[in-house]
């Protein structure tokens, strides 16, 4: 192992001990933000340090086997042990290299999911509803919580637009590759002549900001309007100006929220969505700069970029970024997207490893 890597791993092991000691103190829970950050740091450090300790143990096993090889009666046994230990050492070194890849600081966060109908009229709205259900079912499989923030229903079903909060540790790491344009090819329920139509919807996955203060939002840059909420909700929802619309003047980003029972709840939720959108824009701008020098797997996350096609007549789903085609339409639309997300994560990891190797050279 490279000496600098070994030194870094030793430092991480020491840091884990320090974090565990801090979490055991009486003062740990007095500052809940600091407590959450320490817990997140421990969750990131534990798998790396565990592998590092396994690597060290494997080195000890190799040393022991080499000593045994000096004994004529044990040399055959020692040779087998050395072979197994060396193979394990190679695998552990590879796993450690993966663990040391640069991590997205947002990976462990919950997310805001936005699905919007694109070209295709009523069929696009219906497809947007199908896509939202796919993610909601996937979240259910992962035991994540789904909270609707705002929705605009389509005339024939589905959604013109829907925003939801998906609460779960690591949600962003799994779903971040879903941002982009999703295209569908199928015979719409409204089609009388059996012709295949093409329509689309856009998906945006944004990491939730733990604290709105993480994103600088000057009050002078915000225009906050209140209005009477519409839709289901009984008499209360139509009698008070509880709905909130916040406009971020410098960027023109507008967020509305009316699903909460009070203006205070809706304002707080709208601010969280606004902060997530602003941070998402900053991340995409940064990714665009990186992509100028090195092509990224997911590009800049531009929502006009077609990332996936759902072809119903052929029962296939194709992810165009990694040229992966799966013939399991029903399962995927029912939320079984683990194979897709896993393949995207693996490809991104392979690209990072290749970039790391190039930097070393």
Tab-separated table of C-alpha atoms in Angstrom:
chain	number	residue	atom	x	y	z
A	1	UNK	CA	0.000	0.000	0.000
A	2	UNK	CA	1.145	3.508	-0.799
A	3	UNK	CA	2.668	5.067	2.382
A	4	UNK	CA	0.588	8.251	2.039
A	5	UNK	CA	-2.607	6.186	1.785
A	6	UNK	CA	-1.571	4.117	4.819
A	7	UNK	CA	-0.942	7.322	6.777
A	8	UNK	CA	-4.329	8.723	5.780
A	9	UNK	CA	-6.075	5.514	6.868
A	10	UNK	CA	-4.309	5.627	10.217
A	11	UNK	CA	-5.528	9.219	10.660
A	12	UNK	CA	-9.103	8.181	9.837
A	13	UNK	CA	-8.912	5.389	12.427
A	14	UNK	CA	-7.774	7.897	15.058
A	15	UNK	CA	-10.524	10.314	14.060
A	16	UNK	CA	-13.183	7.608	14.467
A	17	UNK	CA	-11.994	7.003	18.027
A	18	UNK	CA	-12.189	10.739	18.679
A	19	UNK	CA	-15.722	11.013	17.212
A	20	UNK	CA	-16.941	8.066	19.295
A	21	UNK	CA	-15.544	9.697	22.427
A	22	UNK	CA	-17.268	13.008	21.586
A	23	UNK	CA	-20.607	11.268	21.043
A	24	UNK	CA	-20.339	9.609	24.455
A	25	UNK	CA	-19.970	12.888	26.341
A	26	UNK	CA	-22.855	14.491	28.247
A	27	UNK	CA	-22.603	17.615	26.086
A	28	UNK	CA	-23.074	15.711	22.826
A	29	UNK	CA	-26.834	16.231	22.553
A	30	UNK	CA	-26.877	19.855	23.699
A	31	UNK	CA	-26.183	21.019	20.146
A	32	UNK	CA	-28.357	18.801	17.932
A	33	UNK	CA	-26.879	20.143	14.685
A	34	UNK	CA	-23.363	19.245	15.856
A	35	UNK	CA	-24.674	15.900	17.134
A	36	UNK	CA	-26.155	15.051	13.723
A	37	UNK	CA	-22.922	16.041	11.964
A	38	UNK	CA	-20.866	13.833	14.281
A	39	UNK	CA	-23.200	10.904	13.690
A	40	UNK	CA	-22.947	11.437	9.949
A	41	UNK	CA	-19.147	11.585	10.183
A	42	UNK	CA	-19.086	8.358	12.187
A	43	UNK	CA	-21.290	6.640	9.612
A	44	UNK	CA	-18.833	7.697	6.889
A	45	UNK	CA	-15.716	6.675	8.831
A	46	UNK	CA	-16.838	3.284	10.171
A	47	UNK	CA	-16.818	1.289	6.890
A	48	UNK	CA	-13.402	2.695	5.896
A	49	UNK	CA	-11.813	1.996	9.271
A	50	UNK	CA	-13.368	-1.468	9.402
A	51	UNK	CA	-11.758	-2.298	6.047
A	52	UNK	CA	-8.469	-0.815	7.222
A	53	UNK	CA	-8.455	-3.037	10.308
A	54	UNK	CA	-9.301	-6.056	8.132
A	55	UNK	CA	-6.386	-5.120	5.841
A	56	UNK	CA	-4.024	-4.928	8.827
A	57	UNK	CA	-5.275	-8.293	10.117
A	58	UNK	CA	-4.683	-9.796	6.687
A	59	UNK	CA	-1.092	-8.515	6.717
A	60	UNK	CA	-0.630	-10.237	10.094
A	61	UNK	CA	-2.050	-13.458	8.634
A	62	UNK	CA	0.428	-13.284	5.757
A	63	UNK	CA	3.334	-12.740	8.161
A	64	UNK	CA	2.201	-15.722	10.245
A	65	UNK	CA	1.874	-17.924	7.151
A	66	UNK	CA	5.343	-16.917	5.990
A	67	UNK	CA	6.765	-17.979	9.351
A	68	UNK	CA	4.924	-21.297	9.098
A	69	UNK	CA	6.393	-21.872	5.630
A	70	UNK	CA	9.822	-22.263	7.240
A	71	UNK	CA	8.592	-25.481	8.901
A	72	UNK	CA	8.806	-28.399	6.390
A	73	UNK	CA	5.781	-30.070	7.976
A	74	UNK	CA	3.668	-26.910	7.607
A	75	UNK	CA	4.891	-25.578	4.270
A	76	UNK	CA	2.010	-27.000	2.174
A	77	UNK	CA	-0.589	-25.653	4.591
A	78	UNK	CA	1.252	-22.321	4.749
A	79	UNK	CA	1.305	-22.089	0.944
A	80	UNK	CA	-2.495	-22.476	0.812
A	81	UNK	CA	-2.932	-19.894	3.560
A	82	UNK	CA	-0.633	-17.461	1.766
A	83	UNK	CA	-2.562	-17.847	-1.467
A	84	UNK	CA	-5.880	-17.142	0.247
A	85	UNK	CA	-4.482	-14.273	2.308
A	86	UNK	CA	-2.865	-12.575	-0.690
A	87	UNK	CA	-6.088	-12.811	-2.669
A	88	UNK	CA	-7.987	-11.316	0.254
A	89	UNK	CA	-5.379	-8.575	0.627
A	90	UNK	CA	-5.778	-7.618	-3.042
A	91	UNK	CA	-9.560	-7.418	-2.638
A	92	UNK	CA	-9.301	-5.386	0.573
A	93	UNK	CA	-6.861	-2.961	-1.090
A	94	UNK	CA	-9.336	-2.510	-3.951
A	95	UNK	CA	-12.238	-1.974	-1.538
A	96	UNK	CA	-10.200	0.580	0.405
A	97	UNK	CA	-9.410	2.457	-2.794
A	98	UNK	CA	-13.127	2.698	-3.522
A	99	UNK	CA	-13.855	3.903	0.014
A	100	UNK	CA	-11.236	6.638	-0.326
A	101	UNK	CA	-12.797	8.074	-3.489
A	102	UNK	CA	-14.057	11.657	-3.091
A	103	UNK	CA	-17.513	11.554	-1.548
A	104	UNK	CA	-20.393	13.814	-2.381
A	105	UNK	CA	-21.054	15.733	0.859
A	106	UNK	CA	-24.786	15.537	0.137
A	107	UNK	CA	-24.957	11.758	-0.279
A	108	UNK	CA	-26.481	11.011	3.133
A	109	UNK	CA	-29.152	13.698	2.878
A	110	UNK	CA	-32.874	13.373	2.282
A	111	UNK	CA	-34.116	14.873	-0.990
A	112	UNK	CA	-36.765	16.950	-2.674
A	113	UNK	CA	-38.178	15.230	-5.745
A	114	UNK	CA	-39.731	17.351	-8.486
A	115	UNK	CA	-41.551	15.747	-11.425
A	116	UNK	CA	-42.957	17.941	-14.206
A	117	UNK	CA	-44.903	16.980	-17.305
A	118	UNK	CA	-43.064	17.890	-20.502
A	119	UNK	CA	-44.062	17.599	-24.133
A	120	UNK	CA	-47.036	15.362	-24.835
A	121	UNK	CA	-50.073	17.077	-23.339
A	122	UNK	CA	-52.366	14.916	-21.184
A	123	UNK	CA	-50.242	11.824	-21.785
A	124	UNK	CA	-47.163	13.643	-20.415
A	125	UNK	CA	-49.066	14.438	-17.209
A	126	UNK	CA	-50.185	10.809	-16.893
A	127	UNK	CA	-46.597	9.660	-17.438
A	128	UNK	CA	-45.381	12.162	-14.814
A	129	UNK	CA	-47.830	10.522	-12.414
A	130	UNK	CA	-46.466	7.080	-13.303
A	131	UNK	CA	-42.888	8.248	-12.721
A	132	UNK	CA	-43.781	9.790	-9.384
A	133	UNK	CA	-45.482	6.561	-8.321
A	134	UNK	CA	-42.334	4.634	-9.348
A	135	UNK	CA	-40.200	6.719	-7.000
A	136	UNK	CA	-42.804	6.626	-4.223
A	137	UNK	CA	-42.941	2.821	-4.438
A	138	UNK	CA	-39.133	2.654	-4.445
A	139	UNK	CA	-39.047	4.850	-1.333
A	140	UNK	CA	-41.568	2.513	0.281
A	141	UNK	CA	-39.304	-0.452	-0.455
A	142	UNK	CA	-36.416	1.430	1.175
A	143	UNK	CA	-38.629	2.345	4.161
A	144	UNK	CA	-38.213	6.040	3.392
A	145	UNK	CA	-40.934	8.565	4.117
A	146	UNK	CA	-42.645	10.477	1.285
A	147	UNK	CA	-44.297	13.846	2.001
A	148	UNK	CA	-46.140	15.771	-0.718
A	149	UNK	CA	-45.100	19.436	-0.705
A	150	UNK	CA	-47.214	20.667	-3.611
A	151	UNK	CA	-49.035	19.193	-6.586
A	152	UNK	CA	-50.893	20.282	-9.699
A	153	UNK	CA	-53.071	17.507	-11.103
A	154	UNK	CA	-53.437	16.839	-14.823
A	155	UNK	CA	-56.859	17.079	-16.446
A	156	UNK	CA	-56.853	13.401	-17.443
A	157	UNK	CA	-54.888	12.154	-14.443
A	158	UNK	CA	-51.296	12.266	-13.276
A	159	UNK	CA	-49.595	15.568	-12.562
A	160	UNK	CA	-48.615	18.696	-14.402
A	161	UNK	CA	-46.168	19.123	-11.532
A	162	UNK	CA	-45.563	17.470	-8.174
A	163	UNK	CA	-42.959	18.176	-5.513
A	164	UNK	CA	-42.313	15.727	-2.696
A	165	UNK	CA	-39.860	15.379	0.156
A	166	UNK	CA	-38.291	11.920	0.480
A	167	UNK	CA	-36.881	11.418	3.954
A	168	UNK	CA	-34.270	8.719	4.355
A	169	UNK	CA	-30.572	8.391	5.112
A	170	UNK	CA	-28.635	8.124	1.856
A	171	UNK	CA	-31.611	9.000	-0.343
A	172	UNK	CA	-29.571	11.482	-2.381
A	173	UNK	CA	-26.728	9.012	-3.009
A	174	UNK	CA	-29.207	6.579	-4.589
A	175	UNK	CA	-31.514	8.979	-6.422
A	176	UNK	CA	-29.178	11.752	-7.601
A	177	UNK	CA	-28.663	10.118	-11.007
A	178	UNK	CA	-32.406	10.347	-11.754
A	179	UNK	CA	-32.339	14.046	-12.636
A	180	UNK	CA	-33.043	14.702	-16.292
A	181	UNK	CA	-35.631	14.093	-19.004
A	182	UNK	CA	-37.498	10.783	-19.005
A	183	UNK	CA	-39.160	9.823	-22.306
A	184	UNK	CA	-42.024	7.366	-22.777
A	185	UNK	CA	-43.187	5.587	-25.927
A	186	UNK	CA	-46.611	3.921	-25.609
A	187	UNK	CA	-50.219	3.936	-26.753
A	188	UNK	CA	-52.023	6.444	-24.521
A	189	UNK	CA	-55.326	5.499	-22.897
A	190	UNK	CA	-56.853	8.436	-24.810
A	191	UNK	CA	-55.646	7.116	-28.199
A	192	UNK	CA	-58.478	5.531	-30.219
A	193	UNK	CA	-56.436	4.301	-33.201
A	194	UNK	CA	-53.761	2.408	-31.313
A	195	UNK	CA	-50.883	4.658	-32.356
A	196	UNK	CA	-47.730	4.875	-30.272
A	197	UNK	CA	-47.088	8.379	-28.912
A	198	UNK	CA	-43.916	9.858	-27.471
A	199	UNK	CA	-44.064	12.189	-24.492
A	200	UNK	CA	-41.785	13.178	-21.651
A	201	UNK	CA	-41.449	14.477	-18.143
A	202	UNK	CA	-38.535	15.997	-16.274
A	203	UNK	CA	-37.226	14.857	-12.919
A	204	UNK	CA	-35.108	16.884	-10.502
A	205	UNK	CA	-33.528	15.408	-7.377
A	206	UNK	CA	-32.246	18.011	-4.930
A	207	UNK	CA	-30.525	17.329	-1.597
A	208	UNK	CA	-32.422	18.698	1.365
A	209	UNK	CA	-30.633	21.438	3.248
A	210	UNK	CA	-30.319	20.488	6.933
A	211	UNK	CA	-30.554	24.107	7.917
A	212	UNK	CA	-31.833	26.877	5.650
A	213	UNK	CA	-28.930	28.962	6.975
A	214	UNK	CA	-26.582	26.683	4.984
A	215	UNK	CA	-27.724	28.613	1.913
A	216	UNK	CA	-27.411	32.402	2.096
A	217	UNK	CA	-30.852	33.877	1.426
A	218	UNK	CA	-31.047	37.622	2.018
A	219	UNK	CA	-34.488	38.796	3.045
A	220	UNK	CA	-34.167	41.689	0.608
A	221	UNK	CA	-33.905	39.141	-2.222
A	222	UNK	CA	-37.193	37.461	-1.295
A	223	UNK	CA	-40.756	38.426	-2.169
A	224	UNK	CA	-43.266	36.562	-0.013
A	225	UNK	CA	-46.935	36.520	-1.055
A	226	UNK	CA	-49.823	34.838	0.727
A	227	UNK	CA	-53.044	33.716	-0.867
A	228	UNK	CA	-56.056	31.536	-0.237
A	229	UNK	CA	-55.296	27.847	-0.719
A	230	UNK	CA	-57.354	25.807	-3.171
A	231	UNK	CA	-58.183	22.131	-3.398
A	232	UNK	CA	-59.148	19.529	-0.857
A	233	UNK	CA	-58.806	20.312	2.824
A	234	UNK	CA	-62.228	21.227	4.189
A	235	UNK	CA	-63.555	24.637	5.171
A	236	UNK	CA	-60.392	25.818	6.938
A	237	UNK	CA	-58.251	25.732	3.823
A	238	UNK	CA	-60.575	28.098	1.927
A	239	UNK	CA	-61.144	30.647	4.716
A	240	UNK	CA	-57.582	31.791	5.433
A	241	UNK	CA	-54.679	33.094	3.368
A	242	UNK	CA	-52.534	30.133	4.459
A	243	UNK	CA	-50.851	29.412	1.108
A	244	UNK	CA	-47.420	30.942	0.569
A	245	UNK	CA	-45.503	31.896	-2.565
A	246	UNK	CA	-41.824	32.865	-2.241
A	247	UNK	CA	-39.925	34.420	-5.135
A	248	UNK	CA	-36.121	34.581	-5.098
A	249	UNK	CA	-35.691	37.807	-7.051
A	250	UNK	CA	-32.036	37.385	-8.229
A	251	UNK	CA	-32.703	33.994	-9.826
A	252	UNK	CA	-36.425	34.171	-10.499
A	253	UNK	CA	-37.000	30.880	-8.646
A	254	UNK	CA	-40.595	30.651	-7.388
A	255	UNK	CA	-41.839	28.206	-4.763
A	256	UNK	CA	-45.448	27.722	-3.679
A	257	UNK	CA	-46.709	25.667	-0.763
A	258	UNK	CA	-50.302	25.245	0.353
A	259	UNK	CA	-50.551	21.713	1.725
A	260	UNK	CA	-49.826	22.728	5.339
A	261	UNK	CA	-52.625	23.747	7.713
A	262	UNK	CA	-51.083	27.094	8.604
A	263	UNK	CA	-49.268	29.942	6.893
A	264	UNK	CA	-46.305	29.340	9.217
A	265	UNK	CA	-46.012	25.683	8.154
A	266	UNK	CA	-46.297	26.547	4.476
A	267	UNK	CA	-43.705	29.328	4.727
A	268	UNK	CA	-41.219	27.037	6.492
A	269	UNK	CA	-41.715	24.280	3.914
A	270	UNK	CA	-41.448	26.727	1.009
A	271	UNK	CA	-38.182	28.111	2.427
A	272	UNK	CA	-36.746	24.584	2.638
A	273	UNK	CA	-37.663	23.873	-0.986
A	274	UNK	CA	-36.266	27.243	-2.082
A	275	UNK	CA	-32.987	26.604	-0.250
A	276	UNK	CA	-32.738	23.156	-1.879
A	277	UNK	CA	-33.344	24.643	-5.341
A	278	UNK	CA	-30.738	27.359	-4.840
A	279	UNK	CA	-28.177	24.834	-3.607
A	280	UNK	CA	-29.045	22.514	-6.505
A	281	UNK	CA	-28.406	25.358	-8.959
A	282	UNK	CA	-25.039	26.042	-7.320
A	283	UNK	CA	-24.078	22.347	-7.518
A	284	UNK	CA	-25.123	22.128	-11.184
A	285	UNK	CA	-23.096	25.250	-11.986
A	286	UNK	CA	-20.066	23.700	-10.300
A	287	UNK	CA	-20.600	20.403	-12.159
A	288	UNK	CA	-20.834	22.286	-15.441
A	289	UNK	CA	-17.400	23.782	-14.811
A	290	UNK	CA	-15.963	20.354	-14.013
A	291	UNK	CA	-17.592	18.882	-17.129
A	292	UNK	CA	-15.785	21.449	-19.253
A	293	UNK	CA	-12.517	19.632	-18.556
A	294	UNK	CA	-13.775	16.095	-17.960
A	295	UNK	CA	-17.008	14.545	-19.169
A	296	UNK	CA	-19.143	13.482	-16.218
A	297	UNK	CA	-21.434	10.471	-16.109
A	298	UNK	CA	-24.493	12.535	-15.349
A	299	UNK	CA	-23.340	15.729	-17.007
A	300	UNK	CA	-24.592	18.888	-15.354
A	301	UNK	CA	-27.976	17.430	-14.518
A	302	UNK	CA	-29.564	19.657	-17.158
A	303	UNK	CA	-33.248	18.866	-17.174
A	304	UNK	CA	-33.501	19.054	-20.963
A	305	UNK	CA	-31.080	16.135	-21.207
A	306	UNK	CA	-32.785	12.841	-22.164
A	307	UNK	CA	-31.482	10.213	-19.788
A	308	UNK	CA	-33.921	7.335	-20.113
A	309	UNK	CA	-36.574	5.910	-22.455
A	310	UNK	CA	-39.514	3.770	-21.367
A	311	UNK	CA	-40.713	1.790	-24.407
A	312	UNK	CA	-43.973	0.052	-23.458
A	313	UNK	CA	-44.661	-1.834	-26.726
A	314	UNK	CA	-41.272	-3.570	-26.428
A	315	UNK	CA	-41.353	-3.767	-22.623
A	316	UNK	CA	-37.906	-2.223	-22.324
A	317	UNK	CA	-36.285	0.600	-20.411
A	318	UNK	CA	-33.020	2.069	-21.709
A	319	UNK	CA	-30.712	4.359	-19.782
A	320	UNK	CA	-28.834	6.252	-22.485
A	321	UNK	CA	-25.944	7.379	-20.267
A	322	UNK	CA	-24.632	3.874	-19.690
A	323	UNK	CA	-26.328	2.075	-22.608
A	324	UNK	CA	-28.190	-0.238	-20.226
A	325	UNK	CA	-31.413	-1.859	-21.426
A	326	UNK	CA	-33.660	-3.880	-19.121
A	327	UNK	CA	-36.747	-5.849	-20.111
A	328	UNK	CA	-38.628	-5.585	-16.813
A	329	UNK	CA	-41.039	-2.714	-17.371
A	330	UNK	CA	-43.715	-3.807	-14.876
A	331	UNK	CA	-41.261	-4.363	-12.020
A	332	UNK	CA	-39.429	-1.070	-12.582
A	333	UNK	CA	-42.605	0.997	-12.841
A	334	UNK	CA	-43.686	-0.640	-9.574
A	335	UNK	CA	-40.605	0.795	-7.893
A	336	UNK	CA	-37.984	-1.901	-8.427
A	337	UNK	CA	-35.280	0.459	-9.726
A	338	UNK	CA	-32.389	-0.954	-7.677
A	339	UNK	CA	-30.731	-2.533	-10.722
A	340	UNK	CA	-30.837	0.776	-12.596
A	341	UNK	CA	-29.591	2.881	-9.681
A	342	UNK	CA	-26.925	0.304	-8.806
A	343	UNK	CA	-25.590	0.258	-12.368
A	344	UNK	CA	-25.434	4.055	-12.465
A	345	UNK	CA	-23.633	4.209	-9.124
A	346	UNK	CA	-21.150	1.516	-10.255
A	347	UNK	CA	-20.442	3.338	-13.524
A	348	UNK	CA	-19.896	6.614	-11.690
A	349	UNK	CA	-17.537	4.854	-9.287
A	350	UNK	CA	-15.598	3.315	-12.179
A	351	UNK	CA	-15.253	6.749	-13.740
A	352	UNK	CA	-13.921	8.151	-10.467
A	353	UNK	CA	-11.371	5.312	-10.203
A	354	UNK	CA	-10.237	5.945	-13.772
A	355	UNK	CA	-9.870	9.661	-13.031
A	356	UNK	CA	-7.893	8.863	-9.878
A	357	UNK	CA	-5.560	6.588	-11.819
A	358	UNK	CA	-5.070	9.277	-14.472
A	359	UNK	CA	-4.230	11.854	-11.808
A	360	UNK	CA	-1.656	9.491	-10.281
A	361	UNK	CA	-0.024	8.964	-13.676
